[in-house]
Coordinates of C-alpha atoms and ligand atoms in Angstrom, one line a residue:
X13 CA 5.0 -4.3 -17.3
X14 CA 5.1 -7.6 -15.6
X15 CA 1.5 -8.6 -14.1
X16 CA 1.7 -9.6 -10.5
X17 CA -0.7 -10.4 -7.5
X18 CA -0.1 -10.3 -3.9
X19 CA -0.4 -13.8 -2.4
X20 CA -0.5 -13.5 1.4
X21 CA 0.9 -17.0 1.7
X22 CA -0.4 -20.6 2.2
X23 CA -3.2 -19.5 4.4
X24 CA -4.5 -17.2 1.5
X25 CA -7.7 -18.3 0.4
X26 CA -7.1 -17.5 -3.3
X27 CA -4.9 -20.5 -4.7
X28 CA -1.6 -19.8 -6.7
X29 CA -4.0 -21.7 -9.4
X30 CA -6.3 -19.3 -9.5
X31 CA -3.6 -16.4 -9.7
X32 CA -1.9 -18.1 -12.8
X33 CA -5.7 -18.3 -14.6
X34 CA -6.0 -14.7 -13.6
X35 CA -3.5 -14.0 -15.9
X36 CA -0.6 -13.0 -13.8
X37 CA 2.9 -13.8 -14.4
X38 CA 4.3 -13.2 -10.7
X39 CA 3.5 -13.0 -7.3
X40 CA 4.0 -10.3 -4.4
X41 CA 4.5 -11.8 -1.3
X42 CA 5.9 -11.4 2.2
X43 CA 7.0 -13.4 5.4
X44 CA 4.2 -11.8 7.2
X45 CA 4.7 -14.4 10.2
X46 CA 8.3 -13.0 10.9
X47 CA 7.7 -10.3 13.5
X48 CA 8.6 -6.7 12.3
X49 CA 12.3 -6.0 13.2
X50 CA 13.4 -9.3 13.0
X51 CA 15.8 -10.9 10.2
X52 CA 14.2 -12.8 7.4
X53 CA 16.4 -15.8 7.5
X54 CA 17.7 -17.3 3.7
X55 CA 15.9 -20.4 4.3
X56 CA 12.7 -18.9 5.3
X57 CA 12.7 -16.8 2.2
X58 CA 13.5 -19.9 0.2
X59 CA 10.9 -22.1 1.6
X60 CA 8.4 -19.2 0.4
X61 CA 10.0 -19.1 -3.1
X62 CA 9.6 -22.7 -3.7
X63 CA 5.7 -22.6 -2.4
X64 CA 5.2 -20.0 -4.9
X65 CA 7.2 -21.9 -7.6
X66 CA 5.3 -25.4 -6.9
X67 CA 2.3 -26.9 -6.1
X68 CA 1.8 -29.1 -3.1
X69 CA 2.0 -31.9 -5.4
X70 CA 5.3 -30.9 -6.9
X71 CA 4.0 -29.3 -10.2
X72 CA 5.1 -26.2 -11.4
X73 CA 2.6 -23.2 -10.8
X74 CA 4.3 -21.1 -13.6
X75 CA 4.6 -18.1 -11.0
X76 CA 7.5 -16.6 -9.6
X77 CA 7.8 -14.3 -6.3
X78 CA 8.8 -11.1 -8.1
X79 CA 8.1 -8.6 -5.3
X80 CA 8.6 -8.2 -1.5
X81 CA 5.9 -6.4 -0.1
X82 CA 6.6 -5.5 2.3
X83 CA 9.8 -5.7 4.4
X84 CA 8.4 -4.0 7.3
X85 CA 9.9 -0.9 9.1
X86 CA 9.4 -1.0 12.7
X87 CA 7.9 1.6 14.6
X88 CA 11.5 2.1 16.7
X89 CA 13.0 2.9 13.6
X90 CA 10.3 5.5 12.7
X91 CA 10.6 7.1 16.1
X92 CA 14.4 6.4 16.2
X93 CA 14.0 4.8 19.8
X94 CA 14.5 1.4 21.6
X95 CA 15.7 -1.2 19.2
X96 CA 15.8 0.8 16.1
X97 CA 19.9 0.2 15.6
X98 CA 19.4 -3.4 15.7
X99 CA 16.3 -3.4 13.8
X100 CA 18.2 -1.6 11.1
X101 CA 20.8 -4.1 11.0
X102 CA 18.4 -6.8 10.6
X103 CA 17.0 -5.0 7.9
X104 CA 20.2 -5.0 6.1
X105 CA 20.6 -8.5 7.1
X106 CA 17.4 -9.6 5.7
X107 CA 18.3 -7.6 2.4
X108 CA 21.3 -9.8 2.0
X109 CA 19.1 -13.1 2.2
X110 CA 16.8 -11.6 -0.2
X111 CA 19.2 -10.7 -2.8
X112 CA 21.0 -14.5 -2.3
X113 CA 17.4 -15.6 -3.2
X114 CA 17.2 -13.0 -6.2
X115 CA 14.7 -11.4 -4.5
X116 CA 15.4 -7.5 -5.4
X117 CA 12.3 -5.6 -5.7
X118 CA 11.5 -5.0 -1.8
X119 CA 8.2 -2.6 -0.8
X120 CA 8.0 -0.9 2.5
X121 CA 6.1 2.0 4.0
X122 CA 6.6 4.5 6.6
X123 CA 2.8 5.1 7.8
X124 CA 3.4 5.5 11.8
X125 CA 1.4 3.5 13.6
X126 CA -1.6 2.8 11.5
X127 CA -1.1 1.1 7.9
X128 CA -4.0 1.6 5.1
X129 CA -7.3 2.5 6.8
X130 CA -10.8 2.2 6.0
X131 CA -13.9 2.6 8.2
X132 CA -16.2 0.3 5.9
X133 CA -14.8 -3.0 4.8
X134 CA -18.6 -3.6 2.7
X135 CA -19.9 -0.8 1.3
X136 CA -22.5 -1.8 -1.2
X137 CA -21.6 -0.1 -4.6
X138 CA -23.9 0.7 -7.2
X139 CA -23.6 -2.7 -9.0
X140 CA -24.3 -4.7 -6.0
X141 CA -21.1 -5.4 -5.0
X142 CA -18.8 -4.4 -2.3
X143 CA -15.8 -2.4 -1.6
X144 CA -13.5 -0.8 0.7
X145 CA -14.9 2.4 2.0
X146 CA -13.3 5.4 4.2
X147 CA -16.0 8.0 5.9
X148 CA -14.5 11.1 6.9
X149 CA -17.5 11.9 9.3
X150 CA -17.5 8.4 10.5
X151 CA -13.5 8.5 11.2
X152 CA -14.2 11.9 12.8
X153 CA -16.7 10.1 15.5
X154 CA -14.4 7.4 16.1
X155 CA -11.9 9.9 16.6
X156 CA -13.8 12.3 18.7
X157 CA -16.4 10.1 20.5
X158 CA -14.5 6.8 20.9
X159 CA -11.1 7.0 20.7
X160 CA -11.6 10.2 22.6
X161 CA -8.2 11.7 21.5
X162 CA -7.2 14.9 23.0
X163 CA -6.5 17.3 20.4
X164 CA -9.2 15.9 18.1
X165 CA -11.6 18.3 18.3
X166 CA -8.8 21.0 16.7
X167 CA -8.3 18.4 13.7
X168 CA -11.8 18.8 12.1
X169 CA -13.8 22.0 11.1
X170 CA -17.1 23.0 12.7
X171 CA -19.5 21.4 9.8
X172 CA -17.5 17.8 9.9
X173 CA -17.7 17.7 14.1
X174 CA -21.1 18.5 13.9
X175 CA -21.8 16.1 11.0
X176 CA -19.3 13.6 12.9
X177 CA -21.9 14.1 16.5
X178 CA -25.2 13.4 14.1
X179 CA -23.2 9.8 12.9
X180 CA -22.5 8.9 16.5
X181 CA -25.9 9.4 18.1
X182 CA -27.4 7.5 15.3
X183 CA -24.5 4.6 15.9
X184 CA -25.9 1.4 17.6
X185 CA -23.5 -0.8 19.9
X186 CA -22.7 -3.1 16.7
X187 CA -22.0 0.0 14.5
X188 CA -19.9 1.4 17.0
X189 CA -18.3 -2.3 17.6
X190 CA -17.6 -2.5 13.4
X191 CA -16.1 1.0 13.4
X192 CA -13.9 0.2 16.3
X193 CA -13.0 -3.2 14.6
X194 CA -12.4 -2.0 11.3
X195 CA -10.0 0.6 12.2
X196 CA -7.8 -1.3 14.8
X197 CA -7.6 -4.6 13.8
X198 CA -5.3 -4.1 10.9
X199 CA -5.9 -4.4 7.5
X200 CA -4.2 -7.1 5.4
X201 CA -0.5 -6.5 4.9
X202 CA -0.5 -3.8 7.8
X203 CA 0.8 -3.7 11.0
X204 CA -0.8 -5.7 13.7
X205 CA -4.3 -4.7 15.2
X206 CA -4.6 -2.7 18.4
X207 CA -7.0 -2.5 21.3
X208 CA -8.5 1.2 21.8
X209 CA -6.0 1.5 24.9
X210 CA -2.9 0.2 22.8
X211 CA -3.9 2.7 20.3
X212 CA -4.0 5.4 22.7
X213 CA -0.6 4.4 23.9
X214 CA 1.3 4.0 20.9
X215 CA -0.5 7.6 19.7
X216 CA 1.2 9.1 23.0
X217 CA 4.3 8.0 21.8
X218 CA 4.0 10.3 18.7
X219 CA 2.7 13.4 20.8
X220 CA 6.2 15.0 20.4
X221 CA 7.3 13.9 17.0
X222 CA 6.8 16.2 14.4
X223 CA 6.3 15.8 10.6
X224 CA 9.7 17.2 10.0
X225 CA 11.1 14.5 12.4
X226 CA 9.7 11.8 11.1
X227 CA 10.7 12.9 8.0
X228 CA 14.1 13.0 9.4
X229 CA 13.8 9.7 10.6
X230 CA 13.1 8.0 6.8
X231 CA 16.1 9.9 5.3
X232 CA 18.1 8.4 8.3
X233 CA 16.7 5.3 7.7
X234 CA 17.6 5.3 4.1
X235 CA 20.9 6.6 4.5
X236 CA 21.8 3.8 6.5
X237 CA 20.2 0.7 4.4
X238 CA 20.3 2.2 0.5
X239 CA 24.2 1.6 0.2
X240 CA 23.7 -2.3 1.3
X241 CA 20.4 -2.3 -1.2
X242 CA 22.9 -0.8 -4.2
X243 CA 25.6 -3.2 -3.2
X244 CA 23.1 -6.0 -3.4
X245 CA 21.5 -5.0 -6.2
X246 CA 18.0 -4.4 -4.4
X247 CA 15.8 -1.4 -5.1
X248 CA 13.7 -0.3 -2.2
X249 CA 10.3 1.6 -3.0
X250 CA 8.3 3.2 -0.5
X251 CA 4.4 2.7 -1.0
X252 CA 2.6 5.8 0.0
X253 CA 0.5 6.8 2.7
X254 CA -3.0 5.2 2.5
X255 CA -5.0 7.6 2.6
X256 CA -2.5 10.3 2.0
X257 CA -3.4 12.5 4.8
X258 CA -2.5 12.6 8.5
X259 CA -4.9 10.6 10.9
X260 CA -5.4 10.6 14.4
X261 CA -2.7 13.6 14.8
X262 CA -0.2 11.1 13.4
X263 CA 2.1 12.7 10.9
X264 CA 2.1 11.3 7.6
X265 CA 4.8 11.9 5.1
X266 CA 4.5 10.0 1.9
X267 CA 1.6 11.5 0.7
X268 CA 2.4 13.7 -2.3
X269 CA 5.2 14.1 -5.3
X270 CA 6.5 16.8 -3.0
X271 CA 7.1 14.3 -0.3
X272 CA 8.7 11.7 -2.5
X273 CA 11.0 14.2 -3.7
X274 CA 12.3 15.1 0.2
X275 CA 13.6 11.6 0.4
X276 CA 14.5 10.7 -3.1
X277 CA 16.8 13.6 -3.4
X278 CA 18.2 13.3 0.1
X279 CA 19.5 9.8 -0.8
X280 CA 19.8 10.0 -4.7
X281 CA 20.4 6.4 -5.5
X282 CA 18.2 4.2 -7.7
X283 CA 18.0 1.7 -4.9
X284 CA 16.1 4.7 -3.2
X285 CA 13.0 4.3 -5.1
X286 CA 8.9 4.4 -5.2
X287 CA 6.3 2.3 -5.4
X288 CA 3.7 4.2 -7.1
X289 CA 0.2 3.2 -5.6
X290 CA -2.2 5.2 -7.7
X291 CA -5.4 4.2 -5.5
X292 CA -3.7 6.0 -2.4
X293 CA -2.1 8.8 -3.9
X294 CA -5.3 9.3 -6.3
X295 CA -7.6 10.1 -2.9
X296 CA -6.2 13.6 -3.0
X297 CA -7.5 15.9 -6.0
X298 CA -3.9 17.4 -5.8
X299 CA -2.0 14.5 -6.9
X300 CA -1.6 14.2 -10.5
X301 CA -1.2 10.5 -11.5
X302 CA 0.0 10.8 -14.8
X303 CA 2.2 13.4 -14.2
X304 CA 3.9 11.6 -11.0
X305 CA 4.0 8.5 -12.9
X306 CA 6.1 10.7 -15.7
X307 CA 8.4 12.6 -13.4
X308 CA 9.1 10.0 -10.7
X309 CA 9.1 7.3 -13.5
X310 CA 13.0 7.0 -13.4
X311 CA 12.7 5.9 -9.7
X312 CA 9.4 3.8 -10.1
X313 CA 10.4 0.3 -9.3
X314 CA 6.8 -1.2 -8.3
X315 CA 3.3 0.0 -9.2
X316 CA -0.3 -0.6 -7.8
X317 CA -2.7 0.3 -10.2
X318 CA -6.3 0.9 -8.7
X319 CA -8.7 3.4 -8.6
X320 CA -10.9 5.4 -5.7
X321 CA -13.9 7.7 -6.3
X322 CA -13.7 10.7 -3.8
X323 CA -17.2 11.6 -2.3
X324 CA -18.6 15.1 -1.7
X325 CA -17.6 14.9 2.3
X326 CA -14.4 16.6 2.4
X327 CA -12.5 18.8 5.0
X328 CA -9.4 20.5 3.3
X329 CA -7.0 17.9 1.7
X330 CA -9.4 15.1 3.6
X331 CA -12.3 13.3 1.8
X332 CA -14.3 10.5 1.9
X333 CA -13.8 7.8 -0.8
X334 CA -14.1 4.1 -1.6
X335 CA -12.4 1.6 -3.9
X336 CA -13.9 2.0 -7.4
X337 CA -13.4 -0.1 -10.6
X338 CA -10.5 0.1 -11.9
X339 CA -11.1 2.1 -14.9
X340 CA -13.6 4.4 -13.1
X341 CA -12.9 6.6 -10.1
X342 CA -10.6 9.8 -9.8
X343 CA -7.3 8.4 -11.8
X344 CA -7.1 8.3 -15.4
X345 CA -5.8 5.1 -15.7
X346 CA -5.0 5.3 -19.4
X347 CA -2.9 8.1 -19.1
X348 CA -1.2 6.7 -16.0
X349 CA 0.0 3.5 -17.8
X350 CA 0.9 5.2 -20.7
X351 CA 3.3 7.3 -18.8
X352 CA 4.7 4.1 -17.4
X353 CA 5.4 2.6 -20.6
X354 CA 6.7 5.5 -22.1
X355 CA 9.6 5.1 -18.7
X356 CA 9.8 1.2 -19.7
X357 CA 10.5 2.2 -23.3
X358 CA 13.2 4.8 -22.1
X359 CA 14.9 2.1 -20.1
X360 CA 14.7 -0.6 -22.7
X361 CA 16.3 1.8 -25.3
X362 CA 19.0 2.4 -22.5
X363 CA 19.3 -1.6 -22.3
X364 CA 18.5 -1.4 -18.3
X365 CA 18.2 -4.8 -16.8
X366 CA 15.3 -3.5 -15.0
X367 CA 13.2 -2.0 -17.8
X368 CA 10.3 -4.2 -17.1
X369 CA 8.3 -2.8 -14.2
X370 CA 6.1 -4.9 -12.1
X371 CA 2.7 -3.8 -11.0
X372 CA -0.4 -5.3 -9.5
X373 CA -4.1 -4.5 -9.2
X374 CA -4.0 -3.9 -5.6
X375 CA -7.4 -4.0 -4.0
X376 CA -10.5 -5.1 -6.0
X377 CA -14.3 -4.8 -5.3
X378 CA -16.0 -8.0 -4.0
X379 CA -18.2 -9.1 -6.9
X380 CA -19.8 -12.4 -8.0
X381 CA -18.7 -15.2 -5.9
X382 CA -16.3 -13.0 -4.1
X383 CA -19.3 -11.7 -2.3
X384 CA -19.2 -13.3 1.3
X385 CA -16.5 -15.3 1.0
X386 CA -14.3 -14.0 3.4
X387 CA -10.4 -14.1 2.9
X388 CA -8.2 -11.2 3.1
X389 CA -10.5 -7.5 3.3
X390 CA -9.9 -5.5 -0.2
X391 CA -7.9 -8.9 -1.6
X392 CA -10.7 -10.7 -3.6
X393 CA -10.1 -13.2 -6.5
X394 CA -12.8 -12.2 -8.9
X395 CA -12.5 -8.4 -8.4
X396 CA -8.9 -8.3 -8.8
X397 CA -9.2 -10.5 -11.9
X398 CA -11.4 -8.3 -13.3
X399 CA -9.2 -5.0 -12.8
X400 CA -6.1 -7.0 -13.6
X401 CA -8.0 -8.0 -17.3
X402 CA -8.9 -4.3 -17.7
X403 CA -5.5 -3.2 -17.0
X404 CA -3.9 -5.7 -19.6
X405 CA -6.2 -4.4 -22.1
X406 CA -5.0 -0.9 -21.8
X407 CA -1.4 -2.0 -22.0
X408 CA -2.2 -4.0 -24.9
X409 CA -4.2 -1.6 -26.7
X410 CA -1.3 1.5 -26.0
X411 CA 1.2 -0.8 -26.8
X412 CA 0.0 -2.0 -30.0
X413 CA -1.1 1.7 -30.8
X414 CA 2.2 3.1 -30.1
X415 CA 4.2 0.5 -32.5
X416 CA 1.2 0.7 -35.3
X417 CA 0.6 4.6 -35.3
X418 CA 4.1 5.7 -34.1
Ligands
CS2_2 C1 -2.5 -1.3 -0.3 C2 -2.0 -1.9 0.9 O1 -3.2 0.3 0.8 C3 -2.6 0.1 -0.2 O2 -2.8 0.7 -1.3 O3 -1.7 -1.6 -1.7 O4 -2.5 -3.3 1.3 C4 -0.4 -1.6 1.0 O5 0.2 -2.6 0.4 C5 -0.3 -1.8 2.6 O6 -0.5 -0.2 3.1 C6 1.3 -1.6 2.1 O7 1.8 -1.6 3.7
MN3 MN1 -1.0 0.4 -2.8

């Protein structure tokens, strides 16, 4: 599997030299400065490609831009309203420009309004490092008593509502402000941040949009863009919901293997594929990651390998969790990587040009000099370097073992 690393562009505090020294072979990036729904021009794409390949002094970085994450899907497309037809046309134009520049793996997600969501961006873990965390009771407190969303009371069981009330009454103004900031500011690579009123307005737009309707809109979008992707040799790959359950009354339709099957089967082209994110999907105990890696294998074009630790606080499929070390946590990383290496071997046996699957270590814990360094929350240098090294070790050991021991 090809080792890649997310780079947010020239403003990223982690320089390309560090990415190369961390052992990554390629970069995952996006034109975050281009408005969602607008066209990515070939000139802008070529400029980012050059920046990835060449240091400011003109010397080569030894890196290539391998994966686009993400070419974002607009809210208009998700709701099939406003400028959605123009945005779909622009999506196709952007794919043509990407293909012309040799970028053929394109990640996107279909989460309405919110993207990946955490309540705490610097949770202290057992070894003293920091990690991103989603606390279900704090989230419920935000929904019930800060956002004061109509219908929130029906969303949570009594035990969780009682705990949320306890949490809220214990929060001082700073804690409330931090919770609001963490839940509305938009995390890196996600959609823009919202004010509380702006968020209320966005949520109201989904009041009459059911999960089934959103699912139909995803299938309609794919039916429109996949033929173009196929013609261009582009492989679209949908990133799952993070966390993989509905939030704030919003439907989330890419949370399980069955969710993926709906739109993979509806538009059965290899150009309609999967970003398998073990951290997002691993939050749910009913998601079998090694099994999904095997069963969805032929449609997996990109992989995020990270781990989460589910905590005791749970309410149905929802649970509190925090980002764990890559080899700890809920997901059996050895079995998941083993399944992906088997998929690669199968593709090589078929002589497929896309046999090598790119992956990235996704998020990392903040450890050592990461702590207090700032930068993109969830995307520290040393924590990701450690994760990438551990994942590389598993891949190397499994590859050698399969060669030597059959
Ligand atoms: C991360 C995100 O949530 C995750 O697992 O990979 O940064 C992800 O890339 C975004 O949610 C995609 O938009
Ligand atoms: Mn991910």
